[in-house]
Each structure stands twice: as structure tokens, then as C-alpha cells.
Amino acid sequence: MRPKIICHMVSSVDGRLLVERWTPPAAGIDADIVHRTYEQVASRFEADGWIVGRTTMEAYAEGTARTPRALPGNLRSTHAADRKGRDVAVAIDPHGKLHYGQDNAGGDHIVAVLGEQVSDEYLAELREDGVSYLFAGPDGHDLHRAMDILGETFGVRTLLLEGGGRINGAFLKAALIDEISLLIYPGIDGLAGVSSIFEYVGGDDEKPAAGRSLRHLATDTLDGGVVWLHYGVEESAVSS
Ligand SMILES: NC(=O)c1ccc[n+]([C@@H]2O[C@H](COP(=O)([O-])OP(=O)(O)OC[C@H]3O[C@@H](n4cnc5c(N)ncnc54)[C@H](OP(=O)(O)O)[C@@H]3O)[C@@H](O)[C@H]2O)c1
């Protein structure tokens, strides 16, 4: 069974997601308010880990491409390395672009979700780093398959989907989001075209959220005037 997936994000009041572009907190409000409230709310869900897109995971991938010391046989099936009881940090990286150099991101055990076309050398490098991996079909875009493996092989029950907008959009289109947990920071971006929390890449006639409706579950005003909105994602009663 696949894990429950909660999309947990923070945005400006204009729905943008690049934190470094937002106006600063009002006088007297802690500069760390975004990070602190985001982590406080994340801990409420008691999740088994988090998922991000390849671009967002780049901030944690500290290795460089290298030739592995050995090339063991039988590399091309799900590899569960020693998790040591840690939460999982899942990177959706279809082409195997990320080089980790370690087995964790912020202390959580890395699981790479890959396309089947990645090389044996890359898989051997991940094993040397102590990173787990699994395959999401030939092009690495079969998110349902990836989530099923995380549930069945890694025993993951609840995951926080933490961006960026493009991977959130792909999960939305695949109808894989069960809840949305959104913090609204009292700041503004203001520029046209900056990413929002869902950025599905598709044609003008596509509606990636078609067939879904949001049910309000909770609202909370947090430190510094950050507002938390919590929704369940349901099948729509009427077609859209
Ligand atoms: N405000 C927040 O809460 C928050 C949270 C997280 C991130 N962020 C910010 O968001 C920015 C990154 O967002 P992003 O949208 O550019 O990148 P992203 O969603 O982190 O990663 C996108 C990449 O994921 C890979 N991918 C795998 N499967 C995919 C699929 N089915 N559809 C689309 N992409 C798929 C692709 O990698 P390939 O190109 O290798 O194919 C794609 O380029 C960063 O600046 C980060 O700081 C903000």
C-alpha cells in the first residue's frame, strides 16, 4: 500500500515559493520565522520522511561524479541500504543527476527514485554512498509505482511532499496528494512568473487538479502572523 502523502509548503501571500525573494518580517518578528514555523507544523504529522524534486534536493547533494571502486552484479532492482532507524529523504531524480557523497540529507536516509535508463556506474556510486534506490519505470515518471515500493519495501506510511512546484504539480496530476498543509508567510514576492506551489508542466488545455476538491480541515494562526491552512484532497462530487 502506498503512503499517505501530505503536500507541506510555505508560500508568500501571492502564492510564490522562492523564500529568498520575499519581503522581510515586520519589525520585532524573528528573521527565522519561516523555517521555524515550517518545521513546527511538519512535526505535527509524525511522518516517516519527506519527498522533493531533483532541483530541491540539489541543496543537500554534496558529492561529485566519480568512478565507483567496484561494479557489483545485480544492481538493477530496488536497493534498501541500512536506514539505521532514520526517516527517509526521497529524491525524485529520473536521470540520476544527483551525487550525494553521503547517505543522508539533513540526517534523514536518502532514497533515490530513478528511471531505469541510469547507468550501472551510477547505481554502484549510490551503493558506495550508502544511498537506497528504486525505479519508477523506464523514464522515472511512474510516481504510483515509486510510492507503492516506498510503502511495501521501505514500510513508509506517511510522507511529506515538500516541493518544489514542478514535482508537486506532477504528484497533483497523478492524484497522489491526500492532504495539503500550507503556511502563508506575511510577505510578498510580487514578480509575474515566479513559481507557485503547484507548477505542472503541460498543455494550455490541461487541468492537473481536475477531479479533485479540497475539504477544509483546520486553520491556525502561528508565531509572527504565519497562517496555517490544512485541507483534505477528495474526489470531486461533480466533474470539472
Ligand atoms: N516554499 C517552499 O515551501 C519550497 C519548498 C521546496 C522548494 N522550494 C524552492 O523551489 C525551487 C525548486 O522548484 P522546482 O519546481 O524548480 O523543482 P523541483 O520540483 O524541486 O524539481 C523538479 C525536477 O524534478 C524532476 N522530476 C522528476 N519527475 C518529474 C515529473 N514527473 N515532473 C516534473 N519534474 C520531475 C525533474 O528533474 P530533471 O530536470 O532531472 O528531469 C525536474 O526538473 C527551489 O528554488 C527551492 O528553493 C520552495
mmCIF file of C-alpha atoms and ligand atoms in Angstrom:
data_model
loop_
_atom_site.group_PDB
_atom_site.id
_atom_site.type_symbol
_atom_site.label_atom_id
_atom_site.label_comp_id
_atom_site.label_asym_id
_atom_site.label_seq_id
_atom_site.Cartn_x
_atom_site.Cartn_y
_atom_site.Cartn_z
ATOM 1 C CA MET A 1 0.000 0.000 0.000
ATOM 2 C CA ARG A 2 1.319 3.462 -0.855
ATOM 3 C CA PRO A 3 1.978 6.022 1.917
ATOM 4 C CA LYS A 4 -0.387 8.866 2.754
ATOM 5 C CA ILE A 5 1.060 11.956 1.043
ATOM 6 C CA ILE A 6 0.734 15.388 2.627
ATOM 7 C CA CYS A 7 1.961 18.313 0.495
ATOM 8 C CA HIS A 8 3.590 20.591 3.101
ATOM 9 C CA MET A 9 4.658 24.018 1.766
ATOM 10 C CA VAL A 10 5.167 27.641 2.712
ATOM 11 C CA SER A 11 4.257 30.476 0.352
ATOM 12 C CA SER A 12 4.117 34.276 0.298
ATOM 13 C CA VAL A 13 0.679 35.957 0.306
ATOM 14 C CA ASP A 14 0.849 35.963 -3.512
ATOM 15 C CA GLY A 15 1.335 32.198 -3.553
ATOM 16 C CA ARG A 16 5.001 32.201 -4.633
ATOM 17 C CA LEU A 17 7.566 29.753 -3.292
ATOM 18 C CA LEU A 18 11.043 31.291 -3.566
ATOM 19 C CA VAL A 19 11.622 32.214 0.074
ATOM 20 C CA GLU A 20 14.736 34.323 -0.606
ATOM 21 C CA ARG A 21 12.666 36.783 -2.712
ATOM 22 C CA TRP A 22 10.038 37.625 -0.072
ATOM 23 C CA THR A 23 9.763 40.888 1.856
ATOM 24 C CA PRO A 24 11.362 40.631 5.340
ATOM 25 C CA PRO A 25 9.308 40.112 8.522
ATOM 26 C CA ALA A 26 7.774 43.190 10.152
ATOM 27 C CA ALA A 27 9.792 44.909 12.908
ATOM 28 C CA GLY A 28 10.116 42.774 16.025
ATOM 29 C CA ILE A 29 9.408 39.474 14.273
ATOM 30 C CA ASP A 30 12.095 36.803 14.289
ATOM 31 C CA ALA A 31 14.025 36.519 10.978
ATOM 32 C CA ASP A 32 13.877 32.706 11.272
ATOM 33 C CA ILE A 33 10.061 32.657 11.384
ATOM 34 C CA VAL A 34 9.592 30.827 8.048
ATOM 35 C CA HIS A 35 11.922 27.944 8.867
ATOM 36 C CA ARG A 36 10.751 27.624 12.486
ATOM 37 C CA THR A 37 7.008 27.549 11.813
ATOM 38 C CA TYR A 38 7.517 25.234 8.800
ATOM 39 C CA GLU A 39 9.365 22.662 10.947
ATOM 40 C CA GLN A 40 6.917 23.047 13.868
ATOM 41 C CA VAL A 41 3.942 22.179 11.669
ATOM 42 C CA ALA A 42 5.844 19.389 9.871
ATOM 43 C CA SER A 43 6.447 17.654 13.208
ATOM 44 C CA ARG A 44 2.665 17.573 13.903
ATOM 45 C CA PHE A 45 2.220 14.935 11.182
ATOM 46 C CA GLU A 46 4.695 12.397 12.650
ATOM 47 C CA ALA A 47 5.632 11.450 9.065
ATOM 48 C CA ASP A 48 8.214 8.782 8.178
ATOM 49 C CA GLY A 49 10.068 11.244 5.937
ATOM 50 C CA TRP A 50 9.839 13.705 3.068
ATOM 51 C CA ILE A 51 9.942 13.802 -0.751
ATOM 52 C CA VAL A 52 11.352 16.527 -3.010
ATOM 53 C CA GLY A 53 12.116 17.047 -6.696
ATOM 54 C CA ARG A 54 15.627 16.774 -8.115
ATOM 55 C CA THR A 55 16.156 20.562 -8.087
ATOM 56 C CA THR A 56 15.186 20.993 -4.445
ATOM 57 C CA MET A 57 17.394 18.038 -3.380
ATOM 58 C CA GLU A 58 20.437 19.689 -5.013
ATOM 59 C CA ALA A 59 20.903 21.751 -1.838
ATOM 60 C CA TYR A 60 21.685 18.515 0.071
ATOM 61 C CA ALA A 61 23.703 16.603 -2.564
ATOM 62 C CA GLU A 62 27.322 17.274 -1.645
ATOM 63 C CA GLY A 63 29.166 14.702 -3.771
ATOM 64 C CA THR A 64 30.686 14.841 -7.251
ATOM 65 C CA ALA A 65 30.505 12.384 -10.163
ATOM 66 C CA ARG A 66 33.167 9.683 -9.788
ATOM 67 C CA THR A 67 34.095 6.202 -10.953
ATOM 68 C CA PRO A 68 32.945 3.659 -8.356
ATOM 69 C CA ARG A 69 35.618 1.406 -6.788
ATOM 70 C CA ALA A 70 33.806 -1.781 -7.915
ATOM 71 C CA LEU A 71 30.917 -2.712 -10.168
ATOM 72 C CA PRO A 72 28.928 -5.469 -8.431
ATOM 73 C CA GLY A 73 26.424 -7.570 -10.432
ATOM 74 C CA ASN A 74 22.644 -7.431 -9.969
ATOM 75 C CA LEU A 75 22.384 -3.666 -9.398
ATOM 76 C CA ARG A 76 19.086 -3.167 -11.225
ATOM 77 C CA SER A 77 16.468 -3.935 -8.589
ATOM 78 C CA THR A 78 15.243 -1.973 -5.559
ATOM 79 C CA HIS A 79 18.144 -1.429 -3.143
ATOM 80 C CA ALA A 80 17.309 -0.866 0.533
ATOM 81 C CA ALA A 81 20.510 0.218 2.301
ATOM 82 C CA ASP A 82 20.874 0.348 6.085
ATOM 83 C CA ARG A 83 18.417 3.045 7.184
ATOM 84 C CA LYS A 84 19.522 2.862 10.836
ATOM 85 C CA GLY A 85 16.015 3.737 12.040
ATOM 86 C CA ARG A 86 16.097 7.156 10.371
ATOM 87 C CA ASP A 87 13.308 8.925 8.487
ATOM 88 C CA VAL A 88 13.604 8.846 4.690
ATOM 89 C CA ALA A 89 14.570 11.759 2.414
ATOM 90 C CA VAL A 90 13.211 10.812 -1.027
ATOM 91 C CA ALA A 91 14.582 12.494 -4.169
ATOM 92 C CA ILE A 92 12.707 12.153 -7.477
ATOM 93 C CA ASP A 93 15.720 12.152 -9.822
ATOM 94 C CA PRO A 94 14.752 10.357 -13.079
ATOM 95 C CA HIS A 95 18.113 10.791 -14.834
ATOM 96 C CA GLY A 96 20.373 10.152 -11.842
ATOM 97 C CA LYS A 97 21.860 13.667 -11.863
ATOM 98 C CA LEU A 98 22.458 13.965 -8.118
ATOM 99 C CA HIS A 99 25.738 12.927 -6.491
ATOM 100 C CA TYR A 100 25.312 12.653 -2.729
ATOM 101 C CA GLY A 101 28.695 11.685 -1.233
ATOM 102 C CA GLN A 102 26.833 10.577 1.911
ATOM 103 C CA ASP A 103 23.778 8.507 2.874
ATOM 104 C CA ASN A 104 21.710 11.299 4.422
ATOM 105 C CA ALA A 105 20.099 14.670 3.768
ATOM 106 C CA GLY A 106 19.820 16.711 6.947
ATOM 107 C CA GLY A 107 20.199 13.468 8.940
ATOM 108 C CA ASP A 108 17.455 11.555 7.080
ATOM 109 C CA HIS A 109 18.291 8.477 4.969
ATOM 110 C CA ILE A 110 18.340 9.207 1.215
ATOM 111 C CA VAL A 111 16.171 7.133 -1.143
ATOM 112 C CA ALA A 112 16.688 7.994 -4.841
ATOM 113 C CA VAL A 113 13.763 7.429 -7.230
ATOM 114 C CA LEU A 114 15.278 6.752 -10.664
ATOM 115 C CA GLY A 115 14.473 5.939 -14.279
ATOM 116 C CA GLU A 116 15.570 2.503 -15.456
ATOM 117 C CA GLN A 117 17.973 4.072 -18.001
ATOM 118 C CA VAL A 118 20.541 5.199 -15.384
ATOM 119 C CA SER A 119 23.950 3.528 -15.705
ATOM 120 C CA ASP A 120 25.380 0.696 -13.602
ATOM 121 C CA GLU A 121 28.236 3.041 -12.640
ATOM 122 C CA TYR A 122 25.746 5.499 -11.135
ATOM 123 C CA LEU A 123 23.962 2.739 -9.193
ATOM 124 C CA ALA A 124 27.305 1.478 -7.850
ATOM 125 C CA GLU A 125 28.143 5.034 -6.722
ATOM 126 C CA LEU A 126 24.844 5.256 -4.813
ATOM 127 C CA ARG A 127 25.582 1.924 -3.106
ATOM 128 C CA GLU A 128 29.055 3.109 -2.098
ATOM 129 C CA ASP A 129 27.471 6.230 -0.590
ATOM 130 C CA GLY A 130 25.007 4.058 1.381
ATOM 131 C CA VAL A 131 22.030 5.535 -0.506
ATOM 132 C CA SER A 132 18.892 3.437 -1.183
ATOM 133 C CA TYR A 133 17.255 3.485 -4.606
ATOM 134 C CA LEU A 134 14.212 2.256 -6.503
ATOM 135 C CA PHE A 135 12.969 2.513 -10.084
ATOM 136 C CA ALA A 136 9.889 4.418 -11.260
ATOM 137 C CA GLY A 137 9.531 2.800 -14.685
ATOM 138 C CA PRO A 138 11.675 3.356 -17.811
ATOM 139 C CA ASP A 139 11.617 7.195 -17.650
ATOM 140 C CA GLY A 140 11.401 7.543 -13.856
ATOM 141 C CA HIS A 141 7.990 9.247 -14.011
ATOM 142 C CA ASP A 142 5.801 6.402 -12.696
ATOM 143 C CA LEU A 143 5.098 8.025 -9.337
ATOM 144 C CA HIS A 144 2.393 5.497 -8.379
ATOM 145 C CA ARG A 145 4.911 2.669 -8.740
ATOM 146 C CA ALA A 146 7.527 4.586 -6.724
ATOM 147 C CA MET A 147 5.074 5.266 -3.894
ATOM 148 C CA ASP A 148 3.938 1.608 -3.839
ATOM 149 C CA ILE A 149 7.569 0.472 -3.419
ATOM 150 C CA LEU A 150 8.146 3.018 -0.639
ATOM 151 C CA GLY A 151 5.114 1.608 1.179
ATOM 152 C CA GLU A 152 5.752 -2.076 0.573
ATOM 153 C CA THR A 153 9.567 -2.388 0.676
ATOM 154 C CA PHE A 154 10.519 0.556 2.925
ATOM 155 C CA GLY A 155 7.462 0.398 5.232
ATOM 156 C CA VAL A 156 6.744 4.124 4.818
ATOM 157 C CA ARG A 157 3.228 5.068 5.997
ATOM 158 C CA THR A 158 3.161 8.892 5.800
ATOM 159 C CA LEU A 159 5.340 11.214 3.677
ATOM 160 C CA LEU A 160 5.559 14.991 3.429
ATOM 161 C CA LEU A 161 5.780 16.197 -0.190
ATOM 162 C CA GLU A 162 7.950 19.322 0.178
ATOM 163 C CA GLY A 163 8.320 20.755 -3.326
ATOM 164 C CA GLY A 164 9.313 22.402 -5.457
ATOM 165 C CA GLY A 165 6.404 23.399 -7.613
ATOM 166 C CA ARG A 166 7.188 21.087 -10.521
ATOM 167 C CA ILE A 167 7.305 17.867 -8.514
ATOM 168 C CA ASN A 168 4.222 18.983 -6.534
ATOM 169 C CA GLY A 169 2.480 19.524 -9.893
ATOM 170 C CA ALA A 170 3.424 16.021 -11.042
ATOM 171 C CA PHE A 171 2.003 14.499 -7.833
ATOM 172 C CA LEU A 172 -1.151 16.613 -8.227
ATOM 173 C CA LYS A 173 -1.656 15.437 -11.810
ATOM 174 C CA ALA A 174 -1.142 11.820 -10.676
ATOM 175 C CA ALA A 175 -3.849 12.308 -7.974
ATOM 176 C CA LEU A 176 -1.330 11.246 -5.323
ATOM 177 C CA ILE A 177 -1.859 14.093 -2.825
ATOM 178 C CA ASP A 178 -4.096 13.232 0.152
ATOM 179 C CA GLU A 179 -3.737 16.455 2.160
ATOM 180 C CA ILE A 180 -2.354 19.969 1.699
ATOM 181 C CA SER A 181 -0.641 21.755 4.590
ATOM 182 C CA LEU A 182 0.115 25.337 3.547
ATOM 183 C CA LEU A 183 1.781 28.050 5.613
ATOM 184 C CA ILE A 184 1.145 31.591 4.383
ATOM 185 C CA TYR A 185 4.017 33.865 5.398
ATOM 186 C CA PRO A 186 3.067 37.552 5.699
ATOM 187 C CA GLY A 187 5.365 38.669 2.890
ATOM 188 C CA ILE A 188 5.194 39.381 -0.834
ATOM 189 C CA ASP A 189 7.171 38.344 -3.904
ATOM 190 C CA GLY A 190 5.307 40.450 -6.457
ATOM 191 C CA LEU A 191 7.011 39.457 -9.707
ATOM 192 C CA ALA A 192 4.986 37.876 -12.532
ATOM 193 C CA GLY A 193 6.009 34.358 -13.476
ATOM 194 C CA VAL A 194 7.764 33.264 -10.266
ATOM 195 C CA SER A 195 6.940 29.640 -9.338
ATOM 196 C CA SER A 196 3.893 28.914 -7.250
ATOM 197 C CA ILE A 197 3.426 25.831 -5.081
ATOM 198 C CA PHE A 198 1.995 23.775 -7.993
ATOM 199 C CA GLU A 199 3.762 24.055 -11.376
ATOM 200 C CA TYR A 200 2.621 21.105 -13.510
ATOM 201 C CA VAL A 201 4.315 21.333 -16.916
ATOM 202 C CA GLY A 202 1.623 20.637 -19.531
ATOM 203 C CA GLY A 203 -0.511 21.968 -22.363
ATOM 204 C CA ASP A 204 -2.849 25.011 -22.102
ATOM 205 C CA ASP A 205 -5.921 22.761 -22.119
ATOM 206 C CA GLU A 206 -4.748 20.527 -19.264
ATOM 207 C CA LYS A 207 -6.194 20.781 -15.751
ATOM 208 C CA PRO A 208 -3.848 18.897 -13.434
ATOM 209 C CA ALA A 209 -6.247 19.213 -10.483
ATOM 210 C CA ALA A 210 -9.297 18.008 -12.433
ATOM 211 C CA GLY A 211 -11.493 15.650 -10.455
ATOM 212 C CA ARG A 212 -10.250 16.865 -7.060
ATOM 213 C CA SER A 213 -11.864 19.077 -4.400
ATOM 214 C CA LEU A 214 -10.419 20.491 -1.181
ATOM 215 C CA ARG A 215 -12.086 19.978 2.192
ATOM 216 C CA HIS A 216 -11.068 22.416 4.914
ATOM 217 C CA LEU A 217 -9.687 20.591 7.977
ATOM 218 C CA ALA A 218 -8.089 23.315 10.112
ATOM 219 C CA THR A 219 -6.731 26.861 10.233
ATOM 220 C CA ASP A 220 -4.259 28.150 12.804
ATOM 221 C CA THR A 221 -2.512 31.497 13.282
ATOM 222 C CA LEU A 222 1.101 30.863 14.308
ATOM 223 C CA ASP A 223 4.017 32.981 15.553
ATOM 224 C CA GLY A 224 4.755 36.114 13.540
ATOM 225 C CA GLY A 225 1.321 36.076 11.870
ATOM 226 C CA VAL A 226 2.084 32.999 9.741
ATOM 227 C CA VAL A 227 -1.270 31.350 8.892
ATOM 228 C CA TRP A 228 -1.536 27.573 8.566
ATOM 229 C CA LEU A 229 -4.190 26.121 6.263
ATOM 230 C CA HIS A 230 -4.886 22.390 6.281
ATOM 231 C CA TYR A 231 -7.055 20.680 3.628
ATOM 232 C CA GLY A 232 -8.034 17.148 2.721
ATOM 233 C CA VAL A 233 -7.962 16.373 -1.015
ATOM 234 C CA GLU A 234 -11.049 14.444 -2.133
ATOM 235 C CA GLU A 235 -12.550 13.213 -5.359
ATOM 236 C CA SER A 236 -14.900 15.913 -6.695
ATOM 237 C CA ALA A 237 -18.621 15.288 -6.435
ATOM 238 C CA VAL A 238 -19.082 16.981 -9.828
ATOM 239 C CA SER A 239 -16.791 16.633 -12.841
ATOM 240 C CA SER A 240 -14.523 19.598 -13.670
HETATM 241 N N1 LIG B 1 8.478 27.495 -0.395
HETATM 242 C C1 LIG B 1 8.658 26.209 -0.226
HETATM 243 O O1 LIG B 1 7.999 25.593 0.666
HETATM 244 C C2 LIG B 1 9.646 25.460 -1.105
HETATM 245 C C3 LIG B 1 9.772 24.076 -0.929
HETATM 246 C C4 LIG B 1 10.658 23.379 -1.769
HETATM 247 C C5 LIG B 1 11.389 24.028 -2.756
HETATM 248 N N2 LIG B 1 11.273 25.357 -2.890
HETATM 249 C C6 LIG B 1 12.046 26.053 -3.966
HETATM 250 O O2 LIG B 1 11.579 25.554 -5.217
HETATM 251 C C7 LIG B 1 12.644 25.627 -6.183
HETATM 252 C C8 LIG B 1 12.712 24.327 -6.986
HETATM 253 O O3 LIG B 1 11.448 24.040 -7.537
HETATM 254 P P1 LIG B 1 11.292 23.417 -8.998
HETATM 255 O O4 LIG B 1 9.852 23.313 -9.261
HETATM 256 O O5 LIG B 1 12.158 24.212 -9.919
HETATM 257 O O6 LIG B 1 11.999 21.976 -8.906
HETATM 258 P P2 LIG B 1 11.640 20.595 -8.157
HETATM 259 O O7 LIG B 1 10.169 20.342 -8.168
HETATM 260 O O8 LIG B 1 12.370 20.550 -6.869
HETATM 261 O O9 LIG B 1 12.378 19.564 -9.138
HETATM 262 C C9 LIG B 1 11.973 19.468 -10.492
HETATM 263 C C10 LIG B 1 12.739 18.331 -11.112
HETATM 264 O O10 LIG B 1 12.262 17.089 -10.622
HETATM 265 C C11 LIG B 1 12.435 16.114 -11.618
HETATM 266 N N3 LIG B 1 11.198 15.381 -11.876
HETATM 267 C C12 LIG B 1 11.036 14.061 -11.637
HETATM 268 N N4 LIG B 1 9.868 13.620 -12.020
HETATM 269 C C13 LIG B 1 9.202 14.682 -12.519
HETATM 270 C C14 LIG B 1 7.924 14.845 -13.064
HETATM 271 N N5 LIG B 1 7.053 13.813 -13.194
HETATM 272 N N6 LIG B 1 7.550 16.068 -13.452
HETATM 273 C C15 LIG B 1 8.393 17.113 -13.307
HETATM 274 N N7 LIG B 1 9.639 17.010 -12.782
HETATM 275 C C16 LIG B 1 10.049 15.805 -12.405
HETATM 276 C C17 LIG B 1 12.934 16.823 -12.882
HETATM 277 O O11 LIG B 1 14.335 16.617 -12.882
HETATM 278 P P3 LIG B 1 15.201 16.570 -14.242
HETATM 279 O O12 LIG B 1 15.297 18.007 -14.693
HETATM 280 O O13 LIG B 1 16.487 15.995 -13.821
HETATM 281 O O14 LIG B 1 14.422 15.704 -15.203
HETATM 282 C C18 LIG B 1 12.592 18.271 -12.615
HETATM 283 O O15 LIG B 1 13.448 19.179 -13.252
HETATM 284 C C19 LIG B 1 13.916 25.869 -5.394
HETATM 285 O O16 LIG B 1 14.320 27.220 -5.611
HETATM 286 C C20 LIG B 1 13.514 25.685 -3.942
HETATM 287 O O17 LIG B 1 14.233 26.501 -3.065
HETATM 288 C C21 LIG B 1 10.410 26.100 -2.096
#
